Each structure stands twice: as C-alpha cells, then as structure tokens.
Tab-separated table of C-alpha atoms in Angstrom:
chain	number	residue	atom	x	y	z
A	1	UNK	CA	4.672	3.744	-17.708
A	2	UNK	CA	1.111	5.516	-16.361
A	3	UNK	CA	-0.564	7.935	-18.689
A	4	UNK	CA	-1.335	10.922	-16.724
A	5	UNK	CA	-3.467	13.857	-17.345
A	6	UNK	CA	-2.894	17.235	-16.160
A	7	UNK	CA	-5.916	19.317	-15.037
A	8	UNK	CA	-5.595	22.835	-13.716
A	9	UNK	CA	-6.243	22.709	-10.029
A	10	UNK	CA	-9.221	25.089	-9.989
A	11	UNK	CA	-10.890	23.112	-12.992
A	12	UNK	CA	-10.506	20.173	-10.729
A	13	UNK	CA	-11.430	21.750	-7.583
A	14	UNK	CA	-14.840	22.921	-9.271
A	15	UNK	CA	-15.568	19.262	-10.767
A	16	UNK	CA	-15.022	17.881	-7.207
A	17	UNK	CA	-17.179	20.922	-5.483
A	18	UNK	CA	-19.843	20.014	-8.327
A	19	UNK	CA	-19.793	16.289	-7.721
A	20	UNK	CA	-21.118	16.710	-3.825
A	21	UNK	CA	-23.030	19.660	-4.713
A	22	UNK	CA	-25.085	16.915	-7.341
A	23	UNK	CA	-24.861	14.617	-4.394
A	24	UNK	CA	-27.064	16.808	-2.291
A	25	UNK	CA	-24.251	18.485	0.071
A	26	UNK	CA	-24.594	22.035	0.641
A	27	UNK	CA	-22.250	24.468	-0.938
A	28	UNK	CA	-20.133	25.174	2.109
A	29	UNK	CA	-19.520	21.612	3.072
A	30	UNK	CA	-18.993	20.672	-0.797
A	31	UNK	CA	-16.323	23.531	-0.956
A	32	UNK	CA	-14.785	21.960	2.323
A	33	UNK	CA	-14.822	18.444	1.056
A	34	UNK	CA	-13.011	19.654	-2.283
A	35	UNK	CA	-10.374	21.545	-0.697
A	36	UNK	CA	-9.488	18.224	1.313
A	37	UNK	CA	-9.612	15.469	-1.280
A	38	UNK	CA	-7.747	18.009	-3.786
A	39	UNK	CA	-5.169	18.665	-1.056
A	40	UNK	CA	-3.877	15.099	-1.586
A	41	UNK	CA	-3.333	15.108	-5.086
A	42	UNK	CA	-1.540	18.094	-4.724
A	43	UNK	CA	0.518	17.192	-2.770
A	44	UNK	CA	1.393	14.151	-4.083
A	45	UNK	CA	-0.868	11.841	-1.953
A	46	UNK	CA	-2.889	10.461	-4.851
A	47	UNK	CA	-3.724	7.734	-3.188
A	48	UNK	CA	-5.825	9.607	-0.784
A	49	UNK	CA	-7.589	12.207	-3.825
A	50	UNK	CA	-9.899	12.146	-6.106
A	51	UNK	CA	-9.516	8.418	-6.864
A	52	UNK	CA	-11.921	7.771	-3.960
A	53	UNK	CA	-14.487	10.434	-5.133
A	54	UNK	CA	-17.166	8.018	-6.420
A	55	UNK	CA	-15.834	4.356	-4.419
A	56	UNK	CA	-15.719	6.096	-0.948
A	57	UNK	CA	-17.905	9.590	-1.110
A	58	UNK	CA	-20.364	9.272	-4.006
A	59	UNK	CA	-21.708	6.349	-3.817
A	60	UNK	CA	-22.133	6.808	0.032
A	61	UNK	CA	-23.941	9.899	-0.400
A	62	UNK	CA	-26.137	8.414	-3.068
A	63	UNK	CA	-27.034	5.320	-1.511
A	64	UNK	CA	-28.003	7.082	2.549
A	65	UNK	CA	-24.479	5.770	4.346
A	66	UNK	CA	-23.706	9.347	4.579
A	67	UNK	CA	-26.215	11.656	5.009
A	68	UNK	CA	-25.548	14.682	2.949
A	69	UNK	CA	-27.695	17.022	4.585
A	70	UNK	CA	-26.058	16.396	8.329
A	71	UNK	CA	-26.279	19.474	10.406
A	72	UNK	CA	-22.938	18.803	12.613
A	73	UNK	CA	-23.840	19.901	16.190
A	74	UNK	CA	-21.423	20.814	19.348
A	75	UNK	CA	-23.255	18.012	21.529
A	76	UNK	CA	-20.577	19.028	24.532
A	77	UNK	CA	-17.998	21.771	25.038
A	78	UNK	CA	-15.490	23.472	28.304
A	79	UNK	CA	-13.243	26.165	27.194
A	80	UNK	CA	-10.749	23.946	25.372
A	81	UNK	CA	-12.826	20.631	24.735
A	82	UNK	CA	-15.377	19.931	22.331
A	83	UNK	CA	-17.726	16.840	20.969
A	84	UNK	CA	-18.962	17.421	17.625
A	85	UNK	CA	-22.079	14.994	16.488
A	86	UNK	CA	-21.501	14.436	13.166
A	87	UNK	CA	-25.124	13.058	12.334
A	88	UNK	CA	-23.643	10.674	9.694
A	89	UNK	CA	-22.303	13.250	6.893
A	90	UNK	CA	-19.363	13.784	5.550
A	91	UNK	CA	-15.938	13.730	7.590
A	92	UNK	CA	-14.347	15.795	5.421
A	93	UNK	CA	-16.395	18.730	6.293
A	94	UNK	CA	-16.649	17.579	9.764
A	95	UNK	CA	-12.908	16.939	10.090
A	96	UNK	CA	-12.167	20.748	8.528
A	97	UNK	CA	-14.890	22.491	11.089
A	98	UNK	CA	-13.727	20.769	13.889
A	99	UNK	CA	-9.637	21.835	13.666
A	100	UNK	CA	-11.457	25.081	12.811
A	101	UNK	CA	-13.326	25.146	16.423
A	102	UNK	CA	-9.660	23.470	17.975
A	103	UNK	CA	-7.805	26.490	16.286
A	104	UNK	CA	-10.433	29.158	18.267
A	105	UNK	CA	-10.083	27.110	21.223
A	106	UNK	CA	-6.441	27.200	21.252
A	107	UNK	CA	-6.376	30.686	20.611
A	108	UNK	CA	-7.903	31.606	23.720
A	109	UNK	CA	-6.556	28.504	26.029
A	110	UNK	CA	-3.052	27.883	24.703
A	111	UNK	CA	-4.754	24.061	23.623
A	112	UNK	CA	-7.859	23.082	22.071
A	113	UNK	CA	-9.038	19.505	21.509
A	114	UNK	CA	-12.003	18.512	19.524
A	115	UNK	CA	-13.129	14.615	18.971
A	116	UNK	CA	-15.990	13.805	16.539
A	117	UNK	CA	-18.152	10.970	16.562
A	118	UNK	CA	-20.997	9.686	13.859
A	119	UNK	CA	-18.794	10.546	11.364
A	120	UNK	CA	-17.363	8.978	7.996
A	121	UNK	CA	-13.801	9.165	5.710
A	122	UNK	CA	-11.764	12.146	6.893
A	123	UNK	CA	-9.489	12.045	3.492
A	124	UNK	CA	-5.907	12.928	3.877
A	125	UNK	CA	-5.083	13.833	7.798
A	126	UNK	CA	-2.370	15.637	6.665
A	127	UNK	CA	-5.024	18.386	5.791
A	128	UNK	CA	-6.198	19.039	9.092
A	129	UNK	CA	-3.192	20.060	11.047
A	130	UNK	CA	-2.211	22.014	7.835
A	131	UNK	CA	-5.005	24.145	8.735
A	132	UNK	CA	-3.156	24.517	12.231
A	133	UNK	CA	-0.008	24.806	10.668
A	134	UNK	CA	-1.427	27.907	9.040
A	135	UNK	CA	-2.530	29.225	12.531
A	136	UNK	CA	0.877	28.870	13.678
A	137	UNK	CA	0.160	26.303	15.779
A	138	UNK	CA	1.134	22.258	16.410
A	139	UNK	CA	-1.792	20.023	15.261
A	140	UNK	CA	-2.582	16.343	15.322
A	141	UNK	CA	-4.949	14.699	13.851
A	142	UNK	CA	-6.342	11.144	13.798
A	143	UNK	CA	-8.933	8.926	12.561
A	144	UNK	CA	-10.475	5.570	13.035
A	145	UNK	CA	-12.588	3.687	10.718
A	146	UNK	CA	-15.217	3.030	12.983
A	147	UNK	CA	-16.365	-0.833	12.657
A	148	UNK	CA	-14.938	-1.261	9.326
A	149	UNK	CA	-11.956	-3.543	10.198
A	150	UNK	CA	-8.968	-4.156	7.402
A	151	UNK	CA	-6.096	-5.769	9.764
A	152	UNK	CA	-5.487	-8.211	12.404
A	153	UNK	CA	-4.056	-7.815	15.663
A	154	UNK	CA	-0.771	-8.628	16.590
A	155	UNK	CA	-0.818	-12.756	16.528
A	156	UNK	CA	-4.471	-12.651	15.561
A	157	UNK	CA	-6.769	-14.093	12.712
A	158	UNK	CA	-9.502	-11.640	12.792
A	159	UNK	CA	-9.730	-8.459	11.158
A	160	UNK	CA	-9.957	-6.055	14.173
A	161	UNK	CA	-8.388	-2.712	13.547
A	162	UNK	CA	-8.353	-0.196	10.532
A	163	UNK	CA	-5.332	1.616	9.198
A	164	UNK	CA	-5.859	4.352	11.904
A	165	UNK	CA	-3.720	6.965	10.615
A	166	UNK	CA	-2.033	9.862	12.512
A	167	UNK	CA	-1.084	13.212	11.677
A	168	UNK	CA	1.530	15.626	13.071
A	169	UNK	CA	2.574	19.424	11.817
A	170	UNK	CA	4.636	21.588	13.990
A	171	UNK	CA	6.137	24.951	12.182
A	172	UNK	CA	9.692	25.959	11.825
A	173	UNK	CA	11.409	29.479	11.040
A	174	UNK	CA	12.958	28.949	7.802
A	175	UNK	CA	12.744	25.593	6.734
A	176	UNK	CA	10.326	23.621	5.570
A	177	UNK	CA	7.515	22.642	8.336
A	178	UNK	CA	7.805	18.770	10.118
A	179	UNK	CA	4.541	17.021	8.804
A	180	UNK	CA	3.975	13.818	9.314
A	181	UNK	CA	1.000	11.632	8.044
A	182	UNK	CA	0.617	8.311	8.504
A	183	UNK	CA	-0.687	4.922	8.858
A	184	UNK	CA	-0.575	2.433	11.556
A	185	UNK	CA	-0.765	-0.491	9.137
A	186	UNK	CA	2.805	-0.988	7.694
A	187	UNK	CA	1.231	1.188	4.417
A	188	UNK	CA	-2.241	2.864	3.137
A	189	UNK	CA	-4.579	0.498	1.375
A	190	UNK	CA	-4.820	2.954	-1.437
A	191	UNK	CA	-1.456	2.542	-1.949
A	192	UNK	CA	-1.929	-1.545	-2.652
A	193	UNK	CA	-4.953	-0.325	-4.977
A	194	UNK	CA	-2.768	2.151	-7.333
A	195	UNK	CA	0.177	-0.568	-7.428
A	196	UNK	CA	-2.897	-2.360	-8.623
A	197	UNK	CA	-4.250	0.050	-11.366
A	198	UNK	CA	-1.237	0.639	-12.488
A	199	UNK	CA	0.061	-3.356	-13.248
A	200	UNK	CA	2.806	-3.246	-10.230
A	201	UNK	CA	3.365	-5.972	-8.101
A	202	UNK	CA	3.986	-4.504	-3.944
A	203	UNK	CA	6.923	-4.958	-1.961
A	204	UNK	CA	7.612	-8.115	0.158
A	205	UNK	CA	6.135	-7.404	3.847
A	206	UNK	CA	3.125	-5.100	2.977
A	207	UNK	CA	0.607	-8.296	2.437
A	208	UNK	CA	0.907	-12.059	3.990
A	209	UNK	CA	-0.824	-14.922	3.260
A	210	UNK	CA	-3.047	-17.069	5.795
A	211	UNK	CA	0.561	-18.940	6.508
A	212	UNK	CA	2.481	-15.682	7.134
A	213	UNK	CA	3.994	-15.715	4.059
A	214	UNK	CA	4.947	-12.875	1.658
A	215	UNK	CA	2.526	-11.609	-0.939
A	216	UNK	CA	3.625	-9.360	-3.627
A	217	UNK	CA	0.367	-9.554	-5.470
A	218	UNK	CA	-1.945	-6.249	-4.755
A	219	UNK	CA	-4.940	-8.016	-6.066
A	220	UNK	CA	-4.493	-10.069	-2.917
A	221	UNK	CA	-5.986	-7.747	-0.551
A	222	UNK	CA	-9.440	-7.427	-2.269
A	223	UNK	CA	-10.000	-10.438	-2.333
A	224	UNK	CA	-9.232	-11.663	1.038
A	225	UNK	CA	-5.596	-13.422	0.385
A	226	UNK	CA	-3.204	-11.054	1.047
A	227	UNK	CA	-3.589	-9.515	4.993
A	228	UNK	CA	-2.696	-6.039	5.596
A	229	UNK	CA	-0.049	-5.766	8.612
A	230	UNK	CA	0.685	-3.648	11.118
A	231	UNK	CA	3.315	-0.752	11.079
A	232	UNK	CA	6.155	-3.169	11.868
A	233	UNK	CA	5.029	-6.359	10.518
A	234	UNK	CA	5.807	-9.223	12.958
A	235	UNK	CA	6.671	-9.047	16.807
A	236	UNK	CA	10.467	-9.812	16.130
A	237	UNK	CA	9.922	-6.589	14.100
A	238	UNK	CA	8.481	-4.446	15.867
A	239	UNK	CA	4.578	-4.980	14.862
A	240	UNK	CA	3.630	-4.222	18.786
A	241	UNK	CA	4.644	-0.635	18.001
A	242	UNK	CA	2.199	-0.259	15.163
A	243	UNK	CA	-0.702	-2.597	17.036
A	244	UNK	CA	-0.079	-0.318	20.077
A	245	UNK	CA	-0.245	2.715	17.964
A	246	UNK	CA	-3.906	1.298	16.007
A	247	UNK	CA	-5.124	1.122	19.541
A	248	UNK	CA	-4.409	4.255	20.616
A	249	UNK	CA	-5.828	5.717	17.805
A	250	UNK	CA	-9.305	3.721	18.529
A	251	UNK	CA	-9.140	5.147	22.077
A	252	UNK	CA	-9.252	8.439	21.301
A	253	UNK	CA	-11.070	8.233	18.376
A	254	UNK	CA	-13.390	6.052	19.369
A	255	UNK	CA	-14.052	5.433	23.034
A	256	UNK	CA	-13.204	8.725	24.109
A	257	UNK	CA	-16.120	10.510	21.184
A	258	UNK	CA	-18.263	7.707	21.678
A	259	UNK	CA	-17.756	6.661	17.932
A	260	UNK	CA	-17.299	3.017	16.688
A	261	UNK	CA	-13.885	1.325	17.508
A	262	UNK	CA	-12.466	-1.807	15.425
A	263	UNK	CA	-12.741	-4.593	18.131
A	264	UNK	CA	-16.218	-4.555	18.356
A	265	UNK	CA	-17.451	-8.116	19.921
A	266	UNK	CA	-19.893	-8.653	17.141
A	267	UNK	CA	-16.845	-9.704	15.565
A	268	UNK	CA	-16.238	-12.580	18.044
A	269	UNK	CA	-19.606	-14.249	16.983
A	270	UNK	CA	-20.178	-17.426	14.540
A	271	UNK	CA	-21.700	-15.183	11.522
A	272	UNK	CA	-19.709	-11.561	12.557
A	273	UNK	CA	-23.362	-10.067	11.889
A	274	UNK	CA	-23.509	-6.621	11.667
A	275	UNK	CA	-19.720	-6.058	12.509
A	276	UNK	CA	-16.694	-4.969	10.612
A	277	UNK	CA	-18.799	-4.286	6.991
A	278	UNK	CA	-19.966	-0.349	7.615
A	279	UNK	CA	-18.029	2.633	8.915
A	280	UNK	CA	-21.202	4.966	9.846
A	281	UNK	CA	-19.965	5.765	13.254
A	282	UNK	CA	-16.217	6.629	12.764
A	283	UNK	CA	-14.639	9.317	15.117
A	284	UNK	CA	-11.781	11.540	14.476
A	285	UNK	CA	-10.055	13.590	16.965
A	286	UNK	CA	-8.206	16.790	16.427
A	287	UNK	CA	-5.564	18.476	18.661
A	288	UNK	CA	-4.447	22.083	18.226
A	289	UNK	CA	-1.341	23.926	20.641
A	290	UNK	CA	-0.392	27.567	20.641
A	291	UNK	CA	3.242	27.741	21.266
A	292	UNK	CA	3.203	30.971	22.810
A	293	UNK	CA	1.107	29.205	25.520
A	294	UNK	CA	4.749	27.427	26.390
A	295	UNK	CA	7.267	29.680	25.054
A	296	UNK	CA	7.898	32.783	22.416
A	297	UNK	CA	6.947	31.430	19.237
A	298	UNK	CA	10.477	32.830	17.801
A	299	UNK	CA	12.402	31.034	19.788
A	300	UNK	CA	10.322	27.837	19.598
A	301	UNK	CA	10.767	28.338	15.681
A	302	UNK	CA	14.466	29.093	15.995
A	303	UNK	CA	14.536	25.933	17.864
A	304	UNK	CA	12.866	24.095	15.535
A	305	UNK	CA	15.006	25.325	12.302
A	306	UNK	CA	18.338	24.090	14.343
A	307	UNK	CA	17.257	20.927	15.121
A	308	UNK	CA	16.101	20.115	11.755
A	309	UNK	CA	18.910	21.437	10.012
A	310	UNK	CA	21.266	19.226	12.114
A	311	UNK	CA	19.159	16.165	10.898
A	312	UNK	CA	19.768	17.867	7.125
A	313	UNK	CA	23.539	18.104	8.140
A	314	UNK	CA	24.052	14.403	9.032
A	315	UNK	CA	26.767	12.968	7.120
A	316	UNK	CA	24.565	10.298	4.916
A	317	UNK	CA	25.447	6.091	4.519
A	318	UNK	CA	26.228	6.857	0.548
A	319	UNK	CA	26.311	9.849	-1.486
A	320	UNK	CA	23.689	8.744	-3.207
A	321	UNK	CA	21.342	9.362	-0.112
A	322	UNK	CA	20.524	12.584	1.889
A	323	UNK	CA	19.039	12.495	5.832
A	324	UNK	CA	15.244	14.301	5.328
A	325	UNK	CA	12.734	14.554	7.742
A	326	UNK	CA	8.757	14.136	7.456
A	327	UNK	CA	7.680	17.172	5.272
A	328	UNK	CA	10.963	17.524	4.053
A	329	UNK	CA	10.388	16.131	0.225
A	330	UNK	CA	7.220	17.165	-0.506
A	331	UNK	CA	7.727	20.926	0.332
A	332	UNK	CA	10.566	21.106	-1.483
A	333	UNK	CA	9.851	18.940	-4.569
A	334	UNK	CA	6.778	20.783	-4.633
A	335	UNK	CA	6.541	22.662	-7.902
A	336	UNK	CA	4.754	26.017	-8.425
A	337	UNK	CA	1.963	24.833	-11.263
A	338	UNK	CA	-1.210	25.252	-11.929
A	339	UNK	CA	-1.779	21.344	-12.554
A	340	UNK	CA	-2.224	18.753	-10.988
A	341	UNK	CA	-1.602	15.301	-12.339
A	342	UNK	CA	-4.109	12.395	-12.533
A	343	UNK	CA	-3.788	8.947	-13.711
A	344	UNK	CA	-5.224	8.229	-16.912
A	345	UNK	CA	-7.626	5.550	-15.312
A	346	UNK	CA	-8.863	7.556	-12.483
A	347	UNK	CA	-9.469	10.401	-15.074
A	348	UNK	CA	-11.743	8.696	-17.518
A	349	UNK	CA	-13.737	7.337	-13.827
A	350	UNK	CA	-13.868	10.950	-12.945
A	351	UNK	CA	-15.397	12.086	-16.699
A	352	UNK	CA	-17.954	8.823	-16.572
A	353	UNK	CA	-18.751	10.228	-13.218
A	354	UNK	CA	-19.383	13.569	-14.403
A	355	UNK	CA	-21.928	12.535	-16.885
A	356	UNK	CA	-23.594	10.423	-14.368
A	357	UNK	CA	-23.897	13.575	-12.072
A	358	UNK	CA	-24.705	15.978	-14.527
A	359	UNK	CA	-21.925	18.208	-13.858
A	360	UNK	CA	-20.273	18.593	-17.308
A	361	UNK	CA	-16.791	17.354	-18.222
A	362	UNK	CA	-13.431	17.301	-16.760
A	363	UNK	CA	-11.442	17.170	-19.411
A	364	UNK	CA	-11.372	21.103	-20.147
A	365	UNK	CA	-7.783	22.482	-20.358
A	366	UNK	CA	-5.924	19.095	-20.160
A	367	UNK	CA	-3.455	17.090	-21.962
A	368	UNK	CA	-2.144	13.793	-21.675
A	369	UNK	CA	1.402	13.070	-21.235
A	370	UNK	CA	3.458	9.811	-20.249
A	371	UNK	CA	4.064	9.599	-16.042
C-alpha cells in the first residue's frame, strides 16, 4: 500500500506557480505551466504531474536547458498556419499559447494548425486539446522529444525514437467527451518510474532485455537493461503500428517545425557525440477543427452521443467487464473534491523542493491517508 497525501488543488496549484516563479519564469507562463502539470494529477495522470516538477522542469530551468525568460515568437503564419519559435523555454507555456492561437485560427477558418519548434516537455497532451474541447472544437495534439531518444526501432539496437505521444478530444452532446492520450511506446516511462517508487514489479512486454526477453523489473530501464518497446511490441504483434505511429509523430513534430527528430545521424557514429542526451529543440504540433466548418455542431454532437452509446451498449465478454471508450473512466470516476492526491514520496520531494526555492511549505491543509 502507497501513503498518499491529499492537498487542496489551489494550495497545490500556488506551490507549483511559486516553484517557476523562483525559477525565473514570468507570472503568466508560471500560471500556464501550473495549470498543465496540475491537470495530470487531477485527472489521474500522476505520472505526468508534479512528480516531474524538479527532475524534468526545475532543474532545467536552473541549470540554462530551458531558458526561463523565452519570449515565444510567431516566426511564420497564413490564415490557418502558424510556427511558433519557442527560444528554448518552457513547452508547457508554449504548448498552452499555441492551441490558444490554433483555437483563434479555427475560429475564423473552420481549422487552425500550429507546430512549435525550440521547445522542451509539453506535460500531459491531454491538456491541450482540452483547451479545444472547451472551444467546442476537435483537437490533437502531439509531441516529440527532440534528440532525446528512449526506444529502438522496429528490429533495431539503437535508441532512435521517444515515446511520441498523441492526443485526441472530440465533444459529444450528453456523454462524456472521447479523449484520448497516448504513447507510441507500448506505455509512458513515468509509468515504469512510479511502479518503481512504489516497490511494484511491471507487466511482462513493457521492458525486454538485450535478448528480447521479458523484464518485469522497472529498475531496468534506468539503467540501460530493460528496453522500452513500441506500441505493439514485436512485428508478429503489431509493433509496426506503434513504430509507424513514433514516426509520424517526428514528422510533424519535427521535420515539418524544423525542431529535433529522434533519428538524428549523430547517432550512427562510433561515440553518438552530441546525439540522443538533450531535448533543447523538441517540437510539438497542435491541430484545432470547428465542426460547424463541416456540419451543425448539434447534429455532429447528436452523432457523436449515438455512436458512443452503442459502444456503451455492447453486450460485454463477462459481467464482470463493461465496453468504455477513451475518456470514458476518467470523466466519470472523476470525483467532485477539492484534493488532489499525491504519493507520499513525491510529496516530501515537493516540500524539500520548496525549501530549496524559498517558496514556503506544501504541506498546509493536508493529511495523510493509506492509497
């Protein structure tokens, strides 16, 4: 069992603001940053919260990877295009402006598409087409990891690609909204970390070994014995779906922003100098439709609500099961609180980091309880 803490959302959504504010990030784009990396533990996706405050922001920030006074500049724009220079700060900021500018774009063009390049972690892409879900609209969203590669091609024994995830919201009338986030490797690394933190071994096909063979031990992955696959796993599979799907991403991420892509031919070389360590230049790219461009929006809502209830409706394999679809669970297993809850370990980093940035305590209004 995980000790958890609960923490009243706006307690932690100040701490967080704090944290980049002491970082050197102005208020706006501290605000922004919150709002994302708060999102996820709201919503369930922990693994993509707060835990990476001081591994993946912070110490970033602190040390010059990310720049945290980055103006981020339209460097090219038509009516519904857009390529935002990121100048090296944060993607989380970055990522939120530039649905923002897709959104206006849509608005007056029925689609807007906005790619980003010298940017850095984008957080949970879930967030970003929430923002066009609250427009009304379909988003997308996806990201790269610039140069810092994580997994290995299809047949291959270098680490080429990152987990490239991809993001989807559309709106329905009634029911819940389709979202779907996620990764092109077969799961998240920050998944393998929290089955790590929290003494759980990870289930057979998310890791192999040098041979191909299973690894169940998350520890692997850090230090380079366990390989992360791709969505599918093997060929026989279906691992050419997720490798396909990685590539894609880097393409329009990447080579269509002019951002950094995973196979970069530094990579190829004897030493791999300078390749596959940083991820200064990542590029996201953010898509945003108004469905009254293509039809009423009632009746593409209407639409929506019958088609996913007929997935609800399908007789299940066992009673014990129901048919869902993406979004399904976490709107309704969402509960109306005030709290969010943290792991006990990922608290006590949070408070250590607090006193290192001068920003007071977490712990304010919370209480432990057994998760």
């Amino acid at each position: 069992m995980v000790n958890q803490i609960k923490v009243k959302k706006d307690r932690l959504h100040e701490f967080v603001t704090n944290i980049f504010k002491a970082c050197g990030v102005d208020a706006d784009s501290s605000r922004m940053s919150a709002d994302v990396l708060c999102y996820a533990d709201e919503n369930g996706f922990d693994t993509h919260g707060v835990t990476n405050l001081e591994r993946i922001y912070v110490s970033r920030l602190l040390d010059g990877r990310v720049n945290p006074s980055a103006e981020q500049k339209v460097i090219a724009e038509s009516l519904g295009t857009a390529v935002i220079d990121a100048n090296h700060g944060l993607g989380l900021s970055a990522g939120v402006r530039a649905m923002e500018l897709a959104i206006e774009k849509a608005k007056k063009t029925g689609i807007g598409c906005v790619v980003v390049r010298n940017s850095s972690h984008f957080g949970s892409a879930g967030y970003y087409t929430g923002q066009a879900l609250q427009a009304g609209m379909i988003g997308m969203a996806m990201t790269n990891l610039g140069t810092q590669t994580i997994a290995r091609p299809l047949n291959g024994k270098v680490n080429m690609l990152g987990t490239n995830p991809i993001a989807v919201s559309a709106p329905a009338e009634n029911l819940p909204p389709f979202v779907l986030d996620m990764s092109t490797t077969v799961v998240a690394t920050g998944k393998i970390r929290a089955a790590e933190r929290r003494g759980e071994s990870i289930p057979e096909g998310w890791l192999v070994n040098d041979n191909g063979e299973p690894v169940t031990d998350p520890s692997a992955y850090d230090q380079g014995t366990g390989h992360l696959q791709m969505l599918g796993g093997s060929l026989a599979t279906g691992g050419a779906k997720g490798y396909g799907l990685a590539l894609m991403v880097d393409i329009l991420c990447g080579v269509l922003s002019g951002a950094d892509v995973g196979p970069d031919p530094r990579l190829l070389e004897p030493d791999q100098s300078g390749a596959g360590q940083e991820d200064q230049n990542i590029g996201h790219f953010f898509l945003a439709i108004q469905v009254d461009a293509f039809r009423p929006k009632e009746d593409f809502t209407s639409h929506m609500d019958q088609m996913l209830q007929t997935l609800l409706d399908c007789p299940p394999v066992s009673s014990d099961r129901k048919v869902v679809y993406p979004g399904y669970l976490e709107a309704t297993g969402r509960q109306a609180t005030d709290e969010v809850a943290i792991d006990q370990s990922v608290f006590e980093r949070l408070e250590r980091l607090g006193v290192k940035m001068n920003v007071g305590s977490l712990s304010s209004g919370a209480e432990v309880h057994s998760g």
